[in-house]
mmCIF file of C-alpha atoms in Angstrom:
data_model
loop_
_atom_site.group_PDB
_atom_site.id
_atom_site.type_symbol
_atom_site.label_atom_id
_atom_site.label_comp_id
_atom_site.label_asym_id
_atom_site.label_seq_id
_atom_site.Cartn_x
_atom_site.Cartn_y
_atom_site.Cartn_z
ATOM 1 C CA UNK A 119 24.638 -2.032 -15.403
ATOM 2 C CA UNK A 120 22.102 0.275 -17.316
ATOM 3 C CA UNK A 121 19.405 2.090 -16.077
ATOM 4 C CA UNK A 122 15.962 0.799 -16.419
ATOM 5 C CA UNK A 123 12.954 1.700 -14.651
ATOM 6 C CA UNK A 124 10.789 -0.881 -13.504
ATOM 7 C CA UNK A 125 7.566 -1.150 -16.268
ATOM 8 C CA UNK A 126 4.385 -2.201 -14.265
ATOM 9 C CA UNK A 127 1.096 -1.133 -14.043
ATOM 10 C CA UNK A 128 0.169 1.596 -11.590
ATOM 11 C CA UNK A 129 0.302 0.979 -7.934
ATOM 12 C CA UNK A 130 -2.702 2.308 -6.125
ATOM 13 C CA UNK A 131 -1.648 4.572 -2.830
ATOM 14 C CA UNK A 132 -2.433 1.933 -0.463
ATOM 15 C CA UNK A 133 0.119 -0.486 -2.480
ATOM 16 C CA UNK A 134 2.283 2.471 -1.997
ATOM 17 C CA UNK A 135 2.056 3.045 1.539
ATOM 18 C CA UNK A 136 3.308 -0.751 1.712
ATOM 19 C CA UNK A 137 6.084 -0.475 -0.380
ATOM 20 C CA UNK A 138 9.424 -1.657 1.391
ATOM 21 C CA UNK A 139 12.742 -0.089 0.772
ATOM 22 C CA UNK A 140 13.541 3.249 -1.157
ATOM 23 C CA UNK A 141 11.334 4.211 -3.879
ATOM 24 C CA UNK A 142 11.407 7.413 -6.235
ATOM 25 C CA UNK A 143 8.101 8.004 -7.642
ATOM 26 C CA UNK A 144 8.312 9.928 -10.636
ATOM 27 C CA UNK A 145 5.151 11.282 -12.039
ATOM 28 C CA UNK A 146 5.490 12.928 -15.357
ATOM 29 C CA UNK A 147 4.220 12.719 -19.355
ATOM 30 C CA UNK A 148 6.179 11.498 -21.844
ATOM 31 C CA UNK A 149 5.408 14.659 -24.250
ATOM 32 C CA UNK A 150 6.803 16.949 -21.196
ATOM 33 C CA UNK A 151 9.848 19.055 -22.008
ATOM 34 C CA UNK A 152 10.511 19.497 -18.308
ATOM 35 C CA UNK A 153 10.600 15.455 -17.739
ATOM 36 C CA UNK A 154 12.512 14.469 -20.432
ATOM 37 C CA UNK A 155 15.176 17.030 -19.243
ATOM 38 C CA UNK A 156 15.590 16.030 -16.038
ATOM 39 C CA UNK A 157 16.304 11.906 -17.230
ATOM 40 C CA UNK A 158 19.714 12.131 -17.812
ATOM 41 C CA UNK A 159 20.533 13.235 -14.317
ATOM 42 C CA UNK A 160 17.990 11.303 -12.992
ATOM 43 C CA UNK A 161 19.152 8.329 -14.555
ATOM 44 C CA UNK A 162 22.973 8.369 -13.741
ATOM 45 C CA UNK A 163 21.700 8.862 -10.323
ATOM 46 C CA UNK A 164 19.612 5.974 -10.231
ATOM 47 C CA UNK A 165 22.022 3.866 -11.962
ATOM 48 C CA UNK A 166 24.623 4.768 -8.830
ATOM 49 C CA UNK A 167 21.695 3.631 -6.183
ATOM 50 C CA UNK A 168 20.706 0.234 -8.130
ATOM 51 C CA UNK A 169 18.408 -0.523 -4.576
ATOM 52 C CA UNK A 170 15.811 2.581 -5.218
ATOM 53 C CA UNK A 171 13.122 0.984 -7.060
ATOM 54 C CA UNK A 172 11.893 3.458 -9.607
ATOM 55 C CA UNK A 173 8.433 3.694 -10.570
ATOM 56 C CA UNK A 174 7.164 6.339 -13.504
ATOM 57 C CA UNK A 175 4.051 6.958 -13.526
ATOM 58 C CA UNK A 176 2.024 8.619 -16.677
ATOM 59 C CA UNK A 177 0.285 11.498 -15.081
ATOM 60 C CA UNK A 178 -2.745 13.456 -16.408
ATOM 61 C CA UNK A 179 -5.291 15.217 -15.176
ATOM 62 C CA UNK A 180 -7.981 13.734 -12.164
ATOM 63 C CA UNK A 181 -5.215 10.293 -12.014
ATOM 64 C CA UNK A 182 -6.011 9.408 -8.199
ATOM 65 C CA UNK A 183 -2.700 8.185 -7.547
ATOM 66 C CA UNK A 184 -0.977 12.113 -8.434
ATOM 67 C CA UNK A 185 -4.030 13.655 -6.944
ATOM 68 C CA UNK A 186 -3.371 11.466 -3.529
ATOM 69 C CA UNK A 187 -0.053 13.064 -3.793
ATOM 70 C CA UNK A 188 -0.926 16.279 -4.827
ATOM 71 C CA UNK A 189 0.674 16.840 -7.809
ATOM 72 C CA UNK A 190 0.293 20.059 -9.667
ATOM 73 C CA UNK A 191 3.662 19.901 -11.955
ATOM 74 C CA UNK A 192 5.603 17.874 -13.888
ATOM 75 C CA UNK A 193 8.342 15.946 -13.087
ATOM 76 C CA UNK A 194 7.127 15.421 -9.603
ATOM 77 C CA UNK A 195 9.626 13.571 -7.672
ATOM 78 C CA UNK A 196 8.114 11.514 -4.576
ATOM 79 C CA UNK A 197 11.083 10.161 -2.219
ATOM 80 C CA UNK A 198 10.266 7.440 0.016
ATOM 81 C CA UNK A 199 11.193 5.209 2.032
ATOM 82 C CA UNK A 200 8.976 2.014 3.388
ATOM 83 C CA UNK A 201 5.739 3.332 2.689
ATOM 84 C CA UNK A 202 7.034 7.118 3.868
ATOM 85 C CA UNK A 203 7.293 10.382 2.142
ATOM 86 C CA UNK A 204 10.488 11.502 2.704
ATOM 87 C CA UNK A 205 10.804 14.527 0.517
ATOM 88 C CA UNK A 206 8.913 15.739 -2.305
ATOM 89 C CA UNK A 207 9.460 17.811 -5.710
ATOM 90 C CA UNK A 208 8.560 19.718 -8.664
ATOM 91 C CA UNK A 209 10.542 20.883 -11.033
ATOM 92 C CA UNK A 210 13.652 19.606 -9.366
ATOM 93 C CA UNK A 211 16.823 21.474 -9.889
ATOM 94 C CA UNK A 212 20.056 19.514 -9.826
ATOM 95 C CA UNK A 213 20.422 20.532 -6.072
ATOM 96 C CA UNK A 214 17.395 19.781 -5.439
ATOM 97 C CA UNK A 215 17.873 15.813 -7.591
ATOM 98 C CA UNK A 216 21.118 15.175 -5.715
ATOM 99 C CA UNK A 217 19.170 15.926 -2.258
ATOM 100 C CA UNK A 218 16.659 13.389 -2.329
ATOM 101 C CA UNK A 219 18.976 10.893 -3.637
ATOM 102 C CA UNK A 220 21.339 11.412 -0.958
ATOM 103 C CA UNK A 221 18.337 10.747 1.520
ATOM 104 C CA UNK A 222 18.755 6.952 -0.030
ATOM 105 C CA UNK A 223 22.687 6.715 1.071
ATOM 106 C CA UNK A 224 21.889 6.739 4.332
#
């Protein structure tokens, strides 16, 4: 199975305070050096946990759903779990990747 993030339009934060099950918000820009070098990782992690529904979301400047989440850098990585923040990050190392993914094992 290949990795493939879901495509859909942008949730609002109440539609993500109802989401059920693991999600990994990812909030990012497509021009960002520091996002597209954490995909690799992120994707052979995602592809071992084929239940986390990923959602990228195309961040800029004043978007309500990264300001409701206070985002300040990019990648952000928002782990949750039904409708709760579980663990949140910027700039994720590869400890720091394989920490809130483990949050989804258990």
């Amino acid at each position: 199975m290949s990795y493939r993030p879901q495509s859909e339009p942008e949730p609002g934060r109440e539609e993500v305070d109802r989401f059920s099950g693991p999600v990994l918000l990812e909030f990012g820009a497509a021009w960002c050096p520091h996002c597209q070098a954490v995909q690799p990782e992120l994707a052979a992690a995602l592809e071992s946990l084929p239940a986390v529904r990923h959602i990228k979301i195309e961040d800029g400047k004043g978007q309500p759903l990264g300001r409701s989440f206070r985002v300040k850098l990019w990648p952000t990585l928002v782990f949750m779990r039904d409708g709760q923040v579980l663990k949140q990050v910027s700039r994720p190392s590869s400890h720091e990747l394989r920490e809130g993914m483990s949050l989804f094992e258990e």
